[in-house]
mmCIF file of the C-alpha atoms, coordinates in Angstrom:
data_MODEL
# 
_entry.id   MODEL 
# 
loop_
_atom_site.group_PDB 
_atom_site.id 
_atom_site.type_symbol 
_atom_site.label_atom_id 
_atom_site.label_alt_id 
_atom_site.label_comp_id 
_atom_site.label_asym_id 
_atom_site.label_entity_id 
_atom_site.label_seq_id 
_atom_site.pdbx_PDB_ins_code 
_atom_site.Cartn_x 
_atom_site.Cartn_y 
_atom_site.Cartn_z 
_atom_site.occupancy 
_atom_site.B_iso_or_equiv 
_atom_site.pdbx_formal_charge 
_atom_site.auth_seq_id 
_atom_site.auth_comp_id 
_atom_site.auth_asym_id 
_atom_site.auth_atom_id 
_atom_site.pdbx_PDB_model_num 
ATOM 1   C CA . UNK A 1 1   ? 66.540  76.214 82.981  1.00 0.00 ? 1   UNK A CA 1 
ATOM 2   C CA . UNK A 1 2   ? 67.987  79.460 80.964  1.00 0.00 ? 2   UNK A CA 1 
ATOM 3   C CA . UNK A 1 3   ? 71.549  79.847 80.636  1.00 0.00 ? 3   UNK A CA 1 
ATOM 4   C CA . UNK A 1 4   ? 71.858  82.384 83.032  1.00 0.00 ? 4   UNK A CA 1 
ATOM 5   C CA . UNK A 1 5   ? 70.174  80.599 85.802  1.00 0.00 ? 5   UNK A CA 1 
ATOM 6   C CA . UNK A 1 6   ? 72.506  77.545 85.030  1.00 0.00 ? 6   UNK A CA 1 
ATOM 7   C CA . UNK A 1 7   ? 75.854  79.830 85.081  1.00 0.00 ? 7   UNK A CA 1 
ATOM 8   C CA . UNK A 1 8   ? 74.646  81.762 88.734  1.00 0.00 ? 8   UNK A CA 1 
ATOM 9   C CA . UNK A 1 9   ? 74.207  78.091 90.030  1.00 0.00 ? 9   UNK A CA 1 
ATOM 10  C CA . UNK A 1 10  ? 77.776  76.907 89.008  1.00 0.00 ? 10  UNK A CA 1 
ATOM 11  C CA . UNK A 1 11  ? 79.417  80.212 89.955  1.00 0.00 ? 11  UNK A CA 1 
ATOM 12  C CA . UNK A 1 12  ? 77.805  79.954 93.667  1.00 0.00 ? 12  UNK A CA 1 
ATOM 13  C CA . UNK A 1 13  ? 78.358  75.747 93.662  1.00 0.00 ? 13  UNK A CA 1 
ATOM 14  C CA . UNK A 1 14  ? 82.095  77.154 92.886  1.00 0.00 ? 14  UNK A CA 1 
ATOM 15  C CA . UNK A 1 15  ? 82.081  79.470 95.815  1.00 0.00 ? 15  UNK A CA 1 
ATOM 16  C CA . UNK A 1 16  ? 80.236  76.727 98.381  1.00 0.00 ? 16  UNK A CA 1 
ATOM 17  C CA . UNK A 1 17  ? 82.919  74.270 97.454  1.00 0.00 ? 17  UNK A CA 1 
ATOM 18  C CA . UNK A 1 18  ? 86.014  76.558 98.536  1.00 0.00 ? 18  UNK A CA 1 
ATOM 19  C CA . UNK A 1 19  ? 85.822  79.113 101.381 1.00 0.00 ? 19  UNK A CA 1 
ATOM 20  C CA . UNK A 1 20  ? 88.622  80.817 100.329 1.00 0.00 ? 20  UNK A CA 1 
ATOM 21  C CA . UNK A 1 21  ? 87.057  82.440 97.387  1.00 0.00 ? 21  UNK A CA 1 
ATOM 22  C CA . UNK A 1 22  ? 84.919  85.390 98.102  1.00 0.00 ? 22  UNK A CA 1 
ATOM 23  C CA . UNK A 1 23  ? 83.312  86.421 95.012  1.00 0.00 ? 23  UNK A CA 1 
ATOM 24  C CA . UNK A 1 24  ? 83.109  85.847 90.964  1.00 0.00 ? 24  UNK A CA 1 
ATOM 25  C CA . UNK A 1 25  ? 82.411  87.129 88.347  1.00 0.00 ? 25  UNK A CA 1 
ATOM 26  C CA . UNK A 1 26  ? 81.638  86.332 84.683  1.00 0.00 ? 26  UNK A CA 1 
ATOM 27  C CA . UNK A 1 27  ? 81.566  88.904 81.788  1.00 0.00 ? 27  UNK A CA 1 
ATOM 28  C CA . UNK A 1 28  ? 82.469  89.200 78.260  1.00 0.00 ? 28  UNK A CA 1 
ATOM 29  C CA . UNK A 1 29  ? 85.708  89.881 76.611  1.00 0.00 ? 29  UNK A CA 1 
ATOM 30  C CA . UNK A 1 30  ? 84.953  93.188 76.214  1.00 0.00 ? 30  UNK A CA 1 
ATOM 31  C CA . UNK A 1 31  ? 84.266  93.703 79.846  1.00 0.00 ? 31  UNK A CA 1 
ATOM 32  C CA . UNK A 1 32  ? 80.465  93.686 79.390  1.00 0.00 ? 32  UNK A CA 1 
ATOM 33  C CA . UNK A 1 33  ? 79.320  91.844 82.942  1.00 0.00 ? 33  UNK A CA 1 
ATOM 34  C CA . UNK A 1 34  ? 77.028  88.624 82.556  1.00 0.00 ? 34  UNK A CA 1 
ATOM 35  C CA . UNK A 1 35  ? 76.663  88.001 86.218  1.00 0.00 ? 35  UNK A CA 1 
ATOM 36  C CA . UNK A 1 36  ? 78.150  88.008 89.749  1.00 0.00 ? 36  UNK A CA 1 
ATOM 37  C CA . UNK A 1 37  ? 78.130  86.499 93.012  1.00 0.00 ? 37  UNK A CA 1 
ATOM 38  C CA . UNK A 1 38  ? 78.995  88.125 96.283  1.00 0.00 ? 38  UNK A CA 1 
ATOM 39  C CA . UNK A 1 39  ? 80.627  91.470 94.053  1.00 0.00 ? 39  UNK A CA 1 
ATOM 40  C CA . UNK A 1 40  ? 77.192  94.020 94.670  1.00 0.00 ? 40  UNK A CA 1 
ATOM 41  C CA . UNK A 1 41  ? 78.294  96.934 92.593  1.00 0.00 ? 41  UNK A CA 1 
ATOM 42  C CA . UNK A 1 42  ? 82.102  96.475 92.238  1.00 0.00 ? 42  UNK A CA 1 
ATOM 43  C CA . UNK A 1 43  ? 80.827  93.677 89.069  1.00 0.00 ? 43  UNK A CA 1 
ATOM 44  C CA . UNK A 1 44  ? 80.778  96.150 86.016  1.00 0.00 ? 44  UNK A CA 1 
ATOM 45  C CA . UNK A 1 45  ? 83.919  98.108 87.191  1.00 0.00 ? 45  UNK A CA 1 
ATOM 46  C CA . UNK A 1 46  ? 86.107  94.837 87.778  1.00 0.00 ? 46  UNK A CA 1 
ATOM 47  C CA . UNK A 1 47  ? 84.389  93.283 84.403  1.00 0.00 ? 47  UNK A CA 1 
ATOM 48  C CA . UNK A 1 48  ? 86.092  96.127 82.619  1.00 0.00 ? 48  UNK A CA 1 
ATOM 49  C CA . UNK A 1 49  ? 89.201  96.067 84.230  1.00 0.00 ? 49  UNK A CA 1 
ATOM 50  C CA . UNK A 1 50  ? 89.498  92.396 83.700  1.00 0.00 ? 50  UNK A CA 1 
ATOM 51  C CA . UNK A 1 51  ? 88.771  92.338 80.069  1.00 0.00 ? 51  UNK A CA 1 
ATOM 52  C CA . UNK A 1 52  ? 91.745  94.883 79.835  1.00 0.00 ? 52  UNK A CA 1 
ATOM 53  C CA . UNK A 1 53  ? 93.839  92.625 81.954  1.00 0.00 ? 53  UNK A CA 1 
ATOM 54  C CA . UNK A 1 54  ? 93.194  90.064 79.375  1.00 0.00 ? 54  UNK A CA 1 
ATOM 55  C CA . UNK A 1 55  ? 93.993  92.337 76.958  1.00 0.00 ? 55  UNK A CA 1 
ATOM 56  C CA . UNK A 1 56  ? 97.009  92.944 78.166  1.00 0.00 ? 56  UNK A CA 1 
ATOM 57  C CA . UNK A 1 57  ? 97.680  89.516 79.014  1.00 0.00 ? 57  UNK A CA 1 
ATOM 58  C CA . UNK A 1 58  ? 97.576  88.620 75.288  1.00 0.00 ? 58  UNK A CA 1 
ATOM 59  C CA . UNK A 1 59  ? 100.121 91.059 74.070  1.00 0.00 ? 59  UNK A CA 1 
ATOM 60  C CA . UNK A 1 60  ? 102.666 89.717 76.633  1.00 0.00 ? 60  UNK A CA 1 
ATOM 61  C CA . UNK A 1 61  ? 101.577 86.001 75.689  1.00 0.00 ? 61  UNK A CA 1 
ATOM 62  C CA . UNK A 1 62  ? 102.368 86.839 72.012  1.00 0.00 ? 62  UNK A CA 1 
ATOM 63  C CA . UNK A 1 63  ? 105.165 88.599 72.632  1.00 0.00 ? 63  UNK A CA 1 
ATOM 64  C CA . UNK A 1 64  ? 107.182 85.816 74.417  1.00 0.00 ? 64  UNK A CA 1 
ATOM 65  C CA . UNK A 1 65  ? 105.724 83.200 71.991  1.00 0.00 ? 65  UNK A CA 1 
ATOM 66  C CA . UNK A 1 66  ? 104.147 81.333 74.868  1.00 0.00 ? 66  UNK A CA 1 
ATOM 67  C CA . UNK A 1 67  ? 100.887 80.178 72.858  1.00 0.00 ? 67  UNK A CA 1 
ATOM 68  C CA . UNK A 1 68  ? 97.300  81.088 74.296  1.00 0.00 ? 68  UNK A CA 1 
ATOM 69  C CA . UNK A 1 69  ? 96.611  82.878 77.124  1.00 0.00 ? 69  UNK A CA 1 
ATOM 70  C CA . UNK A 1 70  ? 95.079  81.121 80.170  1.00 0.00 ? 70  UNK A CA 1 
ATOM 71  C CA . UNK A 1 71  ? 94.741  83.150 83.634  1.00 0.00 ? 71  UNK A CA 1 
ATOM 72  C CA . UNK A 1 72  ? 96.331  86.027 85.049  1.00 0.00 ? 72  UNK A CA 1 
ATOM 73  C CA . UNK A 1 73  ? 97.472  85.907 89.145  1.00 0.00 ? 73  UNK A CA 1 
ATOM 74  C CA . UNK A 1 74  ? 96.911  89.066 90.679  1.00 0.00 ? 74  UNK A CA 1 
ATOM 75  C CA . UNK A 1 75  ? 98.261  89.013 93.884  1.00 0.00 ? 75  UNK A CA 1 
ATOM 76  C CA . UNK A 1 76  ? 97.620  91.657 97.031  1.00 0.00 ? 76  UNK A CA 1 
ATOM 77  C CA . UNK A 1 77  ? 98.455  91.757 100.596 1.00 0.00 ? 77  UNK A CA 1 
ATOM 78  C CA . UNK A 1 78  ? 95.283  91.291 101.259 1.00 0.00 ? 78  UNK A CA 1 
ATOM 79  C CA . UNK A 1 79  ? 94.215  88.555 99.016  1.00 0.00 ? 79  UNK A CA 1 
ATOM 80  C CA . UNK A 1 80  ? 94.383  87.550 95.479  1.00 0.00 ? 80  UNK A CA 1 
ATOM 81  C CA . UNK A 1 81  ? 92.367  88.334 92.050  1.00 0.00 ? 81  UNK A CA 1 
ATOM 82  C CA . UNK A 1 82  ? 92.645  85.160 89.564  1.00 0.00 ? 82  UNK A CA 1 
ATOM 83  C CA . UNK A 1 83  ? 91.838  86.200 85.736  1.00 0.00 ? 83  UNK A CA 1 
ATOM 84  C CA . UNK A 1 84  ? 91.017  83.272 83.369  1.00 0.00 ? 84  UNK A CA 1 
ATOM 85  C CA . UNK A 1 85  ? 90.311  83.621 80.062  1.00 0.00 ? 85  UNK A CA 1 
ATOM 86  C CA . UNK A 1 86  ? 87.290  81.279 78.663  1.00 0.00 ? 86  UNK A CA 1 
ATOM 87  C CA . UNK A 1 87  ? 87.129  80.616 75.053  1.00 0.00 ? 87  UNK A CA 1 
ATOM 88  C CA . UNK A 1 88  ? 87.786  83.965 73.118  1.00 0.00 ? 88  UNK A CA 1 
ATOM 89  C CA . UNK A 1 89  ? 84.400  85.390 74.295  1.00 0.00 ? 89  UNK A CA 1 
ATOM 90  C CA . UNK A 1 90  ? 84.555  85.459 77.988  1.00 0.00 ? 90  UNK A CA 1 
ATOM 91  C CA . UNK A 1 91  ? 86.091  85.801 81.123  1.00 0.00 ? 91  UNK A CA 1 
ATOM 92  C CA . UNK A 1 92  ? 86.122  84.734 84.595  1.00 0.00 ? 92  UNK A CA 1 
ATOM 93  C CA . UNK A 1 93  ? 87.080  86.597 88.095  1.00 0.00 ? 93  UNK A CA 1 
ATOM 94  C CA . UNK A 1 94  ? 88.131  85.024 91.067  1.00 0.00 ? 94  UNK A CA 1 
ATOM 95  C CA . UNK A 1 95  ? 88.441  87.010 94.247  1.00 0.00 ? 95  UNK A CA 1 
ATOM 96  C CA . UNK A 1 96  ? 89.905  85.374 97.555  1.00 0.00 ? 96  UNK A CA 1 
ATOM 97  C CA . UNK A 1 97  ? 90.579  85.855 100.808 1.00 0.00 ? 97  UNK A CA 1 
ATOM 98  C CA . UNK A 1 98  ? 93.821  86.365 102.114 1.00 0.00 ? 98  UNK A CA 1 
ATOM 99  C CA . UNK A 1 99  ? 96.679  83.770 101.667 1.00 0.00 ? 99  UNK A CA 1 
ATOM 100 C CA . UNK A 1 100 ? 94.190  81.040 99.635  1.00 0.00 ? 100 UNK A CA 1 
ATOM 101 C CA . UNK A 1 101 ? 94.986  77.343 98.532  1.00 0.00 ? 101 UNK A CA 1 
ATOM 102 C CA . UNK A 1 102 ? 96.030  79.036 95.049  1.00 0.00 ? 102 UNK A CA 1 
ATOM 103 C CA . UNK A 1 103 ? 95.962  75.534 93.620  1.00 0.00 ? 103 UNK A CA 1 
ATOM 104 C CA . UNK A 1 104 ? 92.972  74.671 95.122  1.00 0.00 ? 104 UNK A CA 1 
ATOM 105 C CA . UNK A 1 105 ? 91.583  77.638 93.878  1.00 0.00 ? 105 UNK A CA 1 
ATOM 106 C CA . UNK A 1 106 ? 92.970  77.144 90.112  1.00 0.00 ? 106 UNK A CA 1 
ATOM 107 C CA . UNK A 1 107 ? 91.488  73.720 90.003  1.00 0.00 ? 107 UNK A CA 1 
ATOM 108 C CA . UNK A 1 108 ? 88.599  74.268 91.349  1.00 0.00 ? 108 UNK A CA 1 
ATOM 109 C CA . UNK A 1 109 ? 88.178  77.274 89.075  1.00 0.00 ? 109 UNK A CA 1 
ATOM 110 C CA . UNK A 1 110 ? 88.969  75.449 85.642  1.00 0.00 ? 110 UNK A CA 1 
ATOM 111 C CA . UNK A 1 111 ? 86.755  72.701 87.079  1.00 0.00 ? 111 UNK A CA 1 
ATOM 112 C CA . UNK A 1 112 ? 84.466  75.075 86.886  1.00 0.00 ? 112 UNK A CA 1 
ATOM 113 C CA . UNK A 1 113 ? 85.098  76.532 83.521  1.00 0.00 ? 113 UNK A CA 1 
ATOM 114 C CA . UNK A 1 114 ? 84.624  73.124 82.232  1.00 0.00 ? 114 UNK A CA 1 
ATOM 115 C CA . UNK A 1 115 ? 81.367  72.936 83.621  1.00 0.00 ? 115 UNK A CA 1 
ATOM 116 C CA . UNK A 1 116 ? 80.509  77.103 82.285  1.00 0.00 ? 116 UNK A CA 1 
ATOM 117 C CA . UNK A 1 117 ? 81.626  75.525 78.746  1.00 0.00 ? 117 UNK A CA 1 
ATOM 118 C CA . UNK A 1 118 ? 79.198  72.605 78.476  1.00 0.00 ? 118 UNK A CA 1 
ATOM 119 C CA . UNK A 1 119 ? 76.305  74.367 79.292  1.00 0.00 ? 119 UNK A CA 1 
ATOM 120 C CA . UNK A 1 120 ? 73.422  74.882 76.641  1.00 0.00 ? 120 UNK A CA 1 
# 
């Protein structure tokens, strides 16, 4: 199975396992998108805007000497956009619903990652 193929299965096995997430999406650091599940066109534009979240993430991180930078909690009336940071080369987006199970959500979403990393 290409790599791909594998990563759209454990993105929408992430999504079937907790209804309060809505869509995902993968991409590079650089906000280049690798794929996305229940986004449409909204992937490339929030690809870019998370990389620069990261981005900015990092500078804060470093600034307050609080070691590597994990996820970022975006938080709306309306729901909630999770930004986690996979290795140095890639990132993950998490939209929900309104008022989700964040720690459901967070573990399921670094259970997830786990899985993203061991693939071939």
């Amino acid at each position: 199975m290409e790599v791909k193929e594998q990563l759209n299965n454990t993105l929408a096995e992430l999504l079937g396992r907790n209804s309060d997430i809505q869509s995902v999406v993968m991409a590079t650091s650089d906000g280049i998108t690798l794929t996305s599940v229940n986004l449409n066109d909204k992937s490339n534009r929030l690809a870019a805007m998370a990389a620069a979240a990261l981005g900015l993430g990092n500078q804060v991180i470093a600034t307050c000497q609080k070691g590597e930078l994990e996820e970022i909690l975006i938080s709306g009336n309306k729901g909630k956009i999770f930004v986690y940071s996979i290795s140095n080369n890639a990132v993950m987006v998490i939209v929900t619903k309104e008022n989700p199970n964040v720690a459901m959500v967070n573990w399921e979403a670094k259970k997830t990652i786990s899985q993203i990393l061991e693939l071939d």
